[in-house]
Amino acid sequence: MNEEHLRLCASPEWARLVEDDLLPWVLAGHALGDDLLEVGPGPGLTTDILRRHAARVTAAELDPDLAEQLAARLAGTNVEVVQADATSLPFPAGRFSAVACLTMLHHIPSAALQDAALAEMSRVLRAGGVLVGTDGLDTPDRRRLHADDIFVPVGADTFAGRLRDAGFAEARVEVAGDRVRFAATTGA
């Protein structure tokens, strides 16, 4: 993540957007259960809210510095932070009741690696578990924000099929403005 992008993702403005608009939209109608995995929390503003929705949260962050900072900040809470790659999650199959993937897929450097991460999210979910998520669509402003950064946006028109190919039984994708939200469940 470039410095400007990291600064935005740790800002009070982003925190308000996440709490007031983004997460209510993404979580609407979905119970996260008792054991939630958040993939790619970055600075953890989403984690701050998600931890109110599940008894236990595991945050899997690729960047070792961000993982260390988040672990220190949330020490003593219901959150465990693990430094991990989304394409090879260090958790047993069927462990989690839900997975949240919030505005991070576009940081994975190829569609093939994104699909590998989605397959891992499906693998670690319990039968009947739910994946909830959101990402930004490809816009000129978003491309500018990601200058000298990885930016591989997901295509809303093909994403439901990609979720099914990753092992999810049901997949829903919805676009609002410049964002896409998605929800998918594993088979019973």
PDB file of N, CA, C and O in Angstrom, residues 1 23 35-44 46-47 50 57-63 70 79-91 96 98-108 113-114 116-125 130-135 168 182:
ATOM      1  N   MET A   1       0.848  -1.163   0.000  1.00  0.00           N
ATOM      2  CA  MET A   1       0.000   0.000   0.000  1.00  0.00           C
ATOM      3  C   MET A   1       0.901   1.235   0.000  1.00  0.00           C
ATOM      4  O   MET A   1       1.812   1.321   0.816  1.00  0.00           O
ATOM      5  N   LEU A  23     -19.789  -0.777   6.346  1.00  0.00           N
ATOM      6  CA  LEU A  23     -20.082  -2.033   7.045  1.00  0.00           C
ATOM      7  C   LEU A  23     -21.568  -2.287   7.248  1.00  0.00           C
ATOM      8  O   LEU A  23     -21.999  -3.433   7.105  1.00  0.00           O
ATOM      9  N   ASP A  35     -17.052 -17.105  15.379  1.00  0.00           N
ATOM     10  CA  ASP A  35     -15.621 -17.159  15.062  1.00  0.00           C
ATOM     11  C   ASP A  35     -15.394 -16.592  13.665  1.00  0.00           C
ATOM     12  O   ASP A  35     -15.523 -17.286  12.661  1.00  0.00           O
ATOM     13  N   LEU A  36     -15.044 -15.321  13.617  1.00  0.00           N
ATOM     14  CA  LEU A  36     -14.915 -14.574  12.370  1.00  0.00           C
ATOM     15  C   LEU A  36     -13.456 -14.449  11.962  1.00  0.00           C
ATOM     16  O   LEU A  36     -12.598 -14.143  12.796  1.00  0.00           O
ATOM     17  N   LEU A  37     -13.183 -14.634  10.684  1.00  0.00           N
ATOM     18  CA  LEU A  37     -11.877 -14.346  10.103  1.00  0.00           C
ATOM     19  C   LEU A  37     -12.006 -13.092   9.257  1.00  0.00           C
ATOM     20  O   LEU A  37     -12.857 -13.023   8.364  1.00  0.00           O
ATOM     21  N   GLU A  38     -11.159 -12.101   9.532  1.00  0.00           N
ATOM     22  CA  GLU A  38     -11.055 -10.940   8.656  1.00  0.00           C
ATOM     23  C   GLU A  38      -9.762 -11.069   7.872  1.00  0.00           C
ATOM     24  O   GLU A  38      -8.685 -11.204   8.451  1.00  0.00           O
ATOM     25  N   VAL A  39      -9.868 -11.033   6.562  1.00  0.00           N
ATOM     26  CA  VAL A  39      -8.707 -11.155   5.691  1.00  0.00           C
ATOM     27  C   VAL A  39      -8.309  -9.762   5.217  1.00  0.00           C
ATOM     28  O   VAL A  39      -9.101  -9.040   4.629  1.00  0.00           O
ATOM     29  N   GLY A  40      -7.055  -9.388   5.513  1.00  0.00           N
ATOM     30  CA  GLY A  40      -6.516  -8.110   5.057  1.00  0.00           C
ATOM     31  C   GLY A  40      -7.045  -6.899   5.777  1.00  0.00           C
ATOM     32  O   GLY A  40      -7.535  -5.967   5.143  1.00  0.00           O
ATOM     33  N   PRO A  41      -6.927  -6.832   7.099  1.00  0.00           N
ATOM     34  CA  PRO A  41      -7.478  -5.693   7.837  1.00  0.00           C
ATOM     35  C   PRO A  41      -6.689  -4.402   7.697  1.00  0.00           C
ATOM     36  O   PRO A  41      -7.192  -3.338   8.056  1.00  0.00           O
ATOM     37  N   GLY A  42      -5.458  -4.473   7.193  1.00  0.00           N
ATOM     38  CA  GLY A  42      -4.654  -3.251   7.106  1.00  0.00           C
ATOM     39  C   GLY A  42      -4.506  -2.631   8.484  1.00  0.00           C
ATOM     40  O   GLY A  42      -4.181  -3.317   9.451  1.00  0.00           O
ATOM     41  N   PRO A  43      -4.763  -1.309   8.616  1.00  0.00           N
ATOM     42  CA  PRO A  43      -4.619  -0.659   9.920  1.00  0.00           C
ATOM     43  C   PRO A  43      -5.702  -1.050  10.936  1.00  0.00           C
ATOM     44  O   PRO A  43      -5.597  -0.711  12.104  1.00  0.00           O
ATOM     45  N   GLY A  44      -6.751  -1.753  10.497  1.00  0.00           N
ATOM     46  CA  GLY A  44      -7.708  -2.315  11.444  1.00  0.00           C
ATOM     47  C   GLY A  44      -8.937  -1.495  11.771  1.00  0.00           C
ATOM     48  O   GLY A  44      -9.639  -1.817  12.721  1.00  0.00           O
ATOM     49  N   THR A  46     -11.662  -1.504  10.114  1.00  0.00           N
ATOM     50  CA  THR A  46     -12.770  -2.442   9.939  1.00  0.00           C
ATOM     51  C   THR A  46     -12.816  -3.437  11.091  1.00  0.00           C
ATOM     52  O   THR A  46     -13.892  -3.803  11.564  1.00  0.00           O
ATOM     53  N   THR A  47     -11.654  -3.847  11.571  1.00  0.00           N
ATOM     54  CA  THR A  47     -11.577  -4.792  12.692  1.00  0.00           C
ATOM     55  C   THR A  47     -12.233  -4.214  13.938  1.00  0.00           C
ATOM     56  O   THR A  47     -12.911  -4.935  14.680  1.00  0.00           O
ATOM     57  N   LEU A  50     -15.898  -4.882  13.296  1.00  0.00           N
ATOM     58  CA  LEU A  50     -16.228  -6.308  13.197  1.00  0.00           C
ATOM     59  C   LEU A  50     -16.166  -7.013  14.536  1.00  0.00           C
ATOM     60  O   LEU A  50     -16.953  -7.916  14.804  1.00  0.00           O
ATOM     61  N   VAL A  57     -12.539 -12.877  16.855  1.00  0.00           N
ATOM     62  CA  VAL A  57     -12.122 -12.420  15.532  1.00  0.00           C
ATOM     63  C   VAL A  57     -10.646 -12.752  15.355  1.00  0.00           C
ATOM     64  O   VAL A  57      -9.834 -12.479  16.237  1.00  0.00           O
ATOM     65  N   THR A  58     -10.333 -13.327  14.222  1.00  0.00           N
ATOM     66  CA  THR A  58      -8.944 -13.526  13.820  1.00  0.00           C
ATOM     67  C   THR A  58      -8.718 -12.626  12.618  1.00  0.00           C
ATOM     68  O   THR A  58      -9.457 -12.695  11.638  1.00  0.00           O
ATOM     69  N   ALA A  59      -7.717 -11.764  12.696  1.00  0.00           N
ATOM     70  CA  ALA A  59      -7.383 -10.853  11.607  1.00  0.00           C
ATOM     71  C   ALA A  59      -6.102 -11.353  10.952  1.00  0.00           C
ATOM     72  O   ALA A  59      -5.062 -11.417  11.603  1.00  0.00           O
ATOM     73  N   ALA A  60      -6.185 -11.735   9.675  1.00  0.00           N
ATOM     74  CA  ALA A  60      -5.037 -12.239   8.934  1.00  0.00           C
ATOM     75  C   ALA A  60      -4.512 -11.127   8.034  1.00  0.00           C
ATOM     76  O   ALA A  60      -5.176 -10.733   7.076  1.00  0.00           O
ATOM     77  N   GLU A  61      -3.328 -10.618   8.357  1.00  0.00           N
ATOM     78  CA  GLU A  61      -2.730  -9.494   7.631  1.00  0.00           C
ATOM     79  C   GLU A  61      -1.395  -9.905   7.038  1.00  0.00           C
ATOM     80  O   GLU A  61      -0.535 -10.430   7.753  1.00  0.00           O
ATOM     81  N   LEU A  62      -1.184  -9.651   5.751  1.00  0.00           N
ATOM     82  CA  LEU A  62       0.056 -10.002   5.065  1.00  0.00           C
ATOM     83  C   LEU A  62       1.237  -9.146   5.504  1.00  0.00           C
ATOM     84  O   LEU A  62       2.330  -9.664   5.750  1.00  0.00           O
ATOM     85  N   ASP A  63       1.037  -7.850   5.632  1.00  0.00           N
ATOM     86  CA  ASP A  63       2.128  -6.925   5.941  1.00  0.00           C
ATOM     87  C   ASP A  63       2.566  -7.105   7.401  1.00  0.00           C
ATOM     88  O   ASP A  63       1.777  -6.881   8.320  1.00  0.00           O
ATOM     89  N   LEU A  70      -1.329  -3.735  14.617  1.00  0.00           N
ATOM     90  CA  LEU A  70      -2.713  -4.072  14.951  1.00  0.00           C
ATOM     91  C   LEU A  70      -2.761  -4.994  16.164  1.00  0.00           C
ATOM     92  O   LEU A  70      -3.601  -4.805  17.051  1.00  0.00           O
ATOM     93  N   VAL A  79      -9.706 -10.087  19.661  1.00  0.00           N
ATOM     94  CA  VAL A  79      -9.065 -10.180  18.351  1.00  0.00           C
ATOM     95  C   VAL A  79      -7.684 -10.795  18.485  1.00  0.00           C
ATOM     96  O   VAL A  79      -6.876 -10.359  19.311  1.00  0.00           O
ATOM     97  N   GLU A  80      -7.423 -11.788  17.646  1.00  0.00           N
ATOM     98  CA  GLU A  80      -6.072 -12.338  17.482  1.00  0.00           C
ATOM     99  C   GLU A  80      -5.596 -11.934  16.098  1.00  0.00           C
ATOM    100  O   GLU A  80      -6.303 -12.134  15.108  1.00  0.00           O
ATOM    101  N   VAL A  81      -4.428 -11.352  16.007  1.00  0.00           N
ATOM    102  CA  VAL A  81      -3.864 -10.944  14.725  1.00  0.00           C
ATOM    103  C   VAL A  81      -2.782 -11.940  14.335  1.00  0.00           C
ATOM    104  O   VAL A  81      -1.918 -12.278  15.143  1.00  0.00           O
ATOM    105  N   VAL A  82      -2.874 -12.411  13.084  1.00  0.00           N
ATOM    106  CA  VAL A  82      -1.938 -13.383  12.560  1.00  0.00           C
ATOM    107  C   VAL A  82      -1.348 -12.812  11.272  1.00  0.00           C
ATOM    108  O   VAL A  82      -2.092 -12.364  10.401  1.00  0.00           O
ATOM    109  N   GLN A  83      -0.038 -12.831  11.153  1.00  0.00           N
ATOM    110  CA  GLN A  83       0.591 -12.418   9.899  1.00  0.00           C
ATOM    111  C   GLN A  83       0.477 -13.599   8.951  1.00  0.00           C
ATOM    112  O   GLN A  83       0.997 -14.690   9.228  1.00  0.00           O
ATOM    113  N   ALA A  84      -0.284 -13.423   7.850  1.00  0.00           N
ATOM    114  CA  ALA A  84      -0.569 -14.540   6.953  1.00  0.00           C
ATOM    115  C   ALA A  84      -0.910 -14.041   5.558  1.00  0.00           C
ATOM    116  O   ALA A  84      -1.412 -12.929   5.380  1.00  0.00           O
ATOM    117  N   ASP A  85      -0.663 -14.899   4.586  1.00  0.00           N
ATOM    118  CA  ASP A  85      -0.971 -14.663   3.185  1.00  0.00           C
ATOM    119  C   ASP A  85      -2.360 -15.237   2.901  1.00  0.00           C
ATOM    120  O   ASP A  85      -2.610 -16.414   3.181  1.00  0.00           O
ATOM    121  N   ALA A  86      -3.223 -14.442   2.308  1.00  0.00           N
ATOM    122  CA  ALA A  86      -4.591 -14.880   2.028  1.00  0.00           C
ATOM    123  C   ALA A  86      -4.653 -16.051   1.061  1.00  0.00           C
ATOM    124  O   ALA A  86      -5.629 -16.798   1.056  1.00  0.00           O
ATOM    125  N   THR A  87      -3.617 -16.245   0.255  1.00  0.00           N
ATOM    126  CA  THR A  87      -3.620 -17.350  -0.700  1.00  0.00           C
ATOM    127  C   THR A  87      -3.184 -18.671  -0.073  1.00  0.00           C
ATOM    128  O   THR A  87      -3.242 -19.712  -0.729  1.00  0.00           O
ATOM    129  N   SER A  88      -2.776 -18.635   1.192  1.00  0.00           N
ATOM    130  CA  SER A  88      -2.339 -19.839   1.897  1.00  0.00           C
ATOM    131  C   SER A  88      -2.575 -19.639   3.394  1.00  0.00           C
ATOM    132  O   SER A  88      -1.642 -19.483   4.170  1.00  0.00           O
ATOM    133  N   LEU A  89      -3.833 -19.647   3.778  1.00  0.00           N
ATOM    134  CA  LEU A  89      -4.198 -19.341   5.159  1.00  0.00           C
ATOM    135  C   LEU A  89      -3.778 -20.476   6.097  1.00  0.00           C
ATOM    136  O   LEU A  89      -3.981 -21.654   5.788  1.00  0.00           O
ATOM    137  N   PRO A  90      -3.205 -20.139   7.258  1.00  0.00           N
ATOM    138  CA  PRO A  90      -2.685 -21.150   8.182  1.00  0.00           C
ATOM    139  C   PRO A  90      -3.728 -21.686   9.164  1.00  0.00           C
ATOM    140  O   PRO A  90      -3.432 -21.879  10.344  1.00  0.00           O
ATOM    141  N   PHE A  91      -4.935 -21.925   8.685  1.00  0.00           N
ATOM    142  CA  PHE A  91      -6.016 -22.359   9.554  1.00  0.00           C
ATOM    143  C   PHE A  91      -6.600 -23.660   9.022  1.00  0.00           C
ATOM    144  O   PHE A  91      -6.601 -23.899   7.812  1.00  0.00           O
ATOM    145  N   PHE A  96     -13.977 -21.430  10.683  1.00  0.00           N
ATOM    146  CA  PHE A  96     -14.648 -20.150  10.929  1.00  0.00           C
ATOM    147  C   PHE A  96     -16.135 -20.168  10.567  1.00  0.00           C
ATOM    148  O   PHE A  96     -16.548 -20.810   9.613  1.00  0.00           O
ATOM    149  N   ALA A  98     -17.615 -17.297   9.761  1.00  0.00           N
ATOM    150  CA  ALA A  98     -17.745 -16.273   8.730  1.00  0.00           C
ATOM    151  C   ALA A  98     -16.364 -15.734   8.373  1.00  0.00           C
ATOM    152  O   ALA A  98     -15.427 -15.829   9.165  1.00  0.00           O
ATOM    153  N   VAL A  99     -16.281 -15.180   7.174  1.00  0.00           N
ATOM    154  CA  VAL A  99     -15.078 -14.498   6.710  1.00  0.00           C
ATOM    155  C   VAL A  99     -15.507 -13.140   6.175  1.00  0.00           C
ATOM    156  O   VAL A  99     -16.501 -13.030   5.458  1.00  0.00           O
ATOM    157  N   ALA A 100     -14.745 -12.105   6.540  1.00  0.00           N
ATOM    158  CA  ALA A 100     -14.960 -10.760   6.010  1.00  0.00           C
ATOM    159  C   ALA A 100     -13.737 -10.361   5.199  1.00  0.00           C
ATOM    160  O   ALA A 100     -12.600 -10.544   5.643  1.00  0.00           O
ATOM    161  N   CYS A 101     -13.984  -9.823   4.038  1.00  0.00           N
ATOM    162  CA  CYS A 101     -12.922  -9.417   3.112  1.00  0.00           C
ATOM    163  C   CYS A 101     -13.298  -8.010   2.620  1.00  0.00           C
ATOM    164  O   CYS A 101     -14.133  -7.864   1.732  1.00  0.00           O
ATOM    165  N   LEU A 102     -12.726  -7.005   3.256  1.00  0.00           N
ATOM    166  CA  LEU A 102     -13.223  -5.636   3.088  1.00  0.00           C
ATOM    167  C   LEU A 102     -12.200  -4.730   2.412  1.00  0.00           C
ATOM    168  O   LEU A 102     -11.183  -4.380   2.993  1.00  0.00           O
ATOM    169  N   THR A 103     -12.504  -4.392   1.181  1.00  0.00           N
ATOM    170  CA  THR A 103     -11.725  -3.441   0.405  1.00  0.00           C
ATOM    171  C   THR A 103     -10.255  -3.838   0.356  1.00  0.00           C
ATOM    172  O   THR A 103      -9.363  -3.012   0.534  1.00  0.00           O
ATOM    173  N   MET A 104      -9.998  -5.129   0.100  1.00  0.00           N
ATOM    174  CA  MET A 104      -8.610  -5.574   0.044  1.00  0.00           C
ATOM    175  C   MET A 104      -8.279  -6.447  -1.161  1.00  0.00           C
ATOM    176  O   MET A 104      -7.121  -6.577  -1.510  1.00  0.00           O
ATOM    177  N   LEU A 105      -9.272  -7.024  -1.809  1.00  0.00           N
ATOM    178  CA  LEU A 105      -8.977  -7.933  -2.922  1.00  0.00           C
ATOM    179  C   LEU A 105      -8.148  -7.260  -4.009  1.00  0.00           C
ATOM    180  O   LEU A 105      -7.280  -7.884  -4.605  1.00  0.00           O
ATOM    181  N   HIS A 106      -8.397  -5.991  -4.257  1.00  0.00           N
ATOM    182  CA  HIS A 106      -7.670  -5.298  -5.328  1.00  0.00           C
ATOM    183  C   HIS A 106      -6.179  -5.159  -5.025  1.00  0.00           C
ATOM    184  O   HIS A 106      -5.398  -4.818  -5.907  1.00  0.00           O
ATOM    185  N   HIS A 107      -5.752  -5.446  -3.807  1.00  0.00           N
ATOM    186  CA  HIS A 107      -4.329  -5.415  -3.453  1.00  0.00           C
ATOM    187  C   HIS A 107      -3.622  -6.731  -3.780  1.00  0.00           C
ATOM    188  O   HIS A 107      -2.407  -6.808  -3.668  1.00  0.00           O
ATOM    189  N   ILE A 108      -4.369  -7.748  -4.148  1.00  0.00           N
ATOM    190  CA  ILE A 108      -3.771  -9.026  -4.543  1.00  0.00           C
ATOM    191  C   ILE A 108      -3.382  -8.898  -6.018  1.00  0.00           C
ATOM    192  O   ILE A 108      -4.192  -8.514  -6.844  1.00  0.00           O
ATOM    193  N   LEU A 113      -4.373 -15.074  -8.314  1.00  0.00           N
ATOM    194  CA  LEU A 113      -4.086 -15.070  -6.877  1.00  0.00           C
ATOM    195  C   LEU A 113      -5.313 -14.660  -6.061  1.00  0.00           C
ATOM    196  O   LEU A 113      -5.537 -15.184  -4.959  1.00  0.00           O
ATOM    197  N   GLN A 114      -6.119 -13.758  -6.578  1.00  0.00           N
ATOM    198  CA  GLN A 114      -7.381 -13.427  -5.916  1.00  0.00           C
ATOM    199  C   GLN A 114      -8.250 -14.676  -5.811  1.00  0.00           C
ATOM    200  O   GLN A 114      -8.833 -14.955  -4.763  1.00  0.00           O
ATOM    201  N   ALA A 116      -7.245 -17.756  -5.766  1.00  0.00           N
ATOM    202  CA  ALA A 116      -6.638 -18.644  -4.766  1.00  0.00           C
ATOM    203  C   ALA A 116      -7.032 -18.201  -3.359  1.00  0.00           C
ATOM    204  O   ALA A 116      -7.328 -19.036  -2.489  1.00  0.00           O
ATOM    205  N   ALA A 117      -7.040 -16.896  -3.122  1.00  0.00           N
ATOM    206  CA  ALA A 117      -7.452 -16.374  -1.812  1.00  0.00           C
ATOM    207  C   ALA A 117      -8.927 -16.696  -1.551  1.00  0.00           C
ATOM    208  O   ALA A 117      -9.286 -17.106  -0.442  1.00  0.00           O
ATOM    209  N   LEU A 118      -9.771 -16.528  -2.548  1.00  0.00           N
ATOM    210  CA  LEU A 118     -11.193 -16.847  -2.377  1.00  0.00           C
ATOM    211  C   LEU A 118     -11.380 -18.331  -2.065  1.00  0.00           C
ATOM    212  O   LEU A 118     -12.201 -18.696  -1.216  1.00  0.00           O
ATOM    213  N   ALA A 119     -10.616 -19.192  -2.735  1.00  0.00           N
ATOM    214  CA  ALA A 119     -10.695 -20.633  -2.460  1.00  0.00           C
ATOM    215  C   ALA A 119     -10.263 -20.933  -1.026  1.00  0.00           C
ATOM    216  O   ALA A 119     -10.861 -21.789  -0.354  1.00  0.00           O
ATOM    217  N   GLU A 120      -9.243 -20.240  -0.539  1.00  0.00           N
ATOM    218  CA  GLU A 120      -8.808 -20.417   0.844  1.00  0.00           C
ATOM    219  C   GLU A 120      -9.895 -19.951   1.816  1.00  0.00           C
ATOM    220  O   GLU A 120     -10.142 -20.597   2.837  1.00  0.00           O
ATOM    221  N   MET A 121     -10.547 -18.840   1.505  1.00  0.00           N
ATOM    222  CA  MET A 121     -11.635 -18.358   2.365  1.00  0.00           C
ATOM    223  C   MET A 121     -12.758 -19.377   2.418  1.00  0.00           C
ATOM    224  O   MET A 121     -13.315 -19.639   3.484  1.00  0.00           O
ATOM    225  N   SER A 122     -13.076 -19.978   1.282  1.00  0.00           N
ATOM    226  CA  SER A 122     -14.096 -21.027   1.252  1.00  0.00           C
ATOM    227  C   SER A 122     -13.659 -22.238   2.074  1.00  0.00           C
ATOM    228  O   SER A 122     -14.434 -22.801   2.841  1.00  0.00           O
ATOM    229  N   ARG A 123     -12.400 -22.623   1.946  1.00  0.00           N
ATOM    230  CA  ARG A 123     -11.871 -23.797   2.654  1.00  0.00           C
ATOM    231  C   ARG A 123     -11.976 -23.657   4.167  1.00  0.00           C
ATOM    232  O   ARG A 123     -12.312 -24.611   4.873  1.00  0.00           O
ATOM    233  N   VAL A 124     -11.681 -22.474   4.689  1.00  0.00           N
ATOM    234  CA  VAL A 124     -11.640 -22.306   6.148  1.00  0.00           C
ATOM    235  C   VAL A 124     -13.009 -22.040   6.765  1.00  0.00           C
ATOM    236  O   VAL A 124     -13.135 -22.006   7.985  1.00  0.00           O
ATOM    237  N   LEU A 125     -14.034 -21.883   5.927  1.00  0.00           N
ATOM    238  CA  LEU A 125     -15.393 -21.684   6.440  1.00  0.00           C
ATOM    239  C   LEU A 125     -16.059 -23.010   6.794  1.00  0.00           C
ATOM    240  O   LEU A 125     -15.871 -24.008   6.102  1.00  0.00           O
ATOM    241  N   VAL A 130     -20.546 -18.006   5.987  1.00  0.00           N
ATOM    242  CA  VAL A 130     -20.769 -16.897   5.057  1.00  0.00           C
ATOM    243  C   VAL A 130     -19.500 -16.074   4.863  1.00  0.00           C
ATOM    244  O   VAL A 130     -18.757 -15.827   5.809  1.00  0.00           O
ATOM    245  N   LEU A 131     -19.277 -15.689   3.622  1.00  0.00           N
ATOM    246  CA  LEU A 131     -18.266 -14.697   3.261  1.00  0.00           C
ATOM    247  C   LEU A 131     -19.008 -13.409   2.966  1.00  0.00           C
ATOM    248  O   LEU A 131     -19.984 -13.406   2.210  1.00  0.00           O
ATOM    249  N   VAL A 132     -18.574 -12.323   3.593  1.00  0.00           N
ATOM    250  CA  VAL A 132     -19.111 -10.997   3.276  1.00  0.00           C
ATOM    251  C   VAL A 132     -17.946 -10.106   2.879  1.00  0.00           C
ATOM    252  O   VAL A 132     -16.839 -10.247   3.405  1.00  0.00           O
ATOM    253  N   GLY A 133     -18.206  -9.212   1.934  1.00  0.00           N
ATOM    254  CA  GLY A 133     -17.112  -8.351   1.531  1.00  0.00           C
ATOM    255  C   GLY A 133     -17.535  -7.212   0.644  1.00  0.00           C
ATOM    256  O   GLY A 133     -18.686  -7.105   0.222  1.00  0.00           O
ATOM    257  N   THR A 134     -16.546  -6.387   0.376  1.00  0.00           N
ATOM    258  CA  THR A 134     -16.726  -5.247  -0.507  1.00  0.00           C
ATOM    259  C   THR A 134     -15.379  -4.924  -1.137  1.00  0.00           C
ATOM    260  O   THR A 134     -14.328  -5.287  -0.619  1.00  0.00           O
ATOM    261  N   ASP A 135     -15.449  -4.246  -2.259  1.00  0.00           N
ATOM    262  CA  ASP A 135     -14.242  -3.732  -2.885  1.00  0.00           C
ATOM    263  C   ASP A 135     -14.638  -2.551  -3.759  1.00  0.00           C
ATOM    264  O   ASP A 135     -15.814  -2.348  -4.048  1.00  0.00           O
ATOM    265  N   PHE A 168     -17.850 -21.696  -3.321  1.00  0.00           N
ATOM    266  CA  PHE A 168     -19.042 -21.229  -2.631  1.00  0.00           C
ATOM    267  C   PHE A 168     -20.286 -21.748  -3.335  1.00  0.00           C
ATOM    268  O   PHE A 168     -20.343 -21.822  -4.560  1.00  0.00           O
ATOM    269  N   PHE A 182     -20.363  -8.163  -1.845  1.00  0.00           N
ATOM    270  CA  PHE A 182     -20.628  -9.547  -2.195  1.00  0.00           C
ATOM    271  C   PHE A 182     -20.870 -10.353  -0.941  1.00  0.00           C
ATOM    272  O   PHE A 182     -20.420  -9.994   0.154  1.00  0.00           O
TER     273      PHE A 182
END
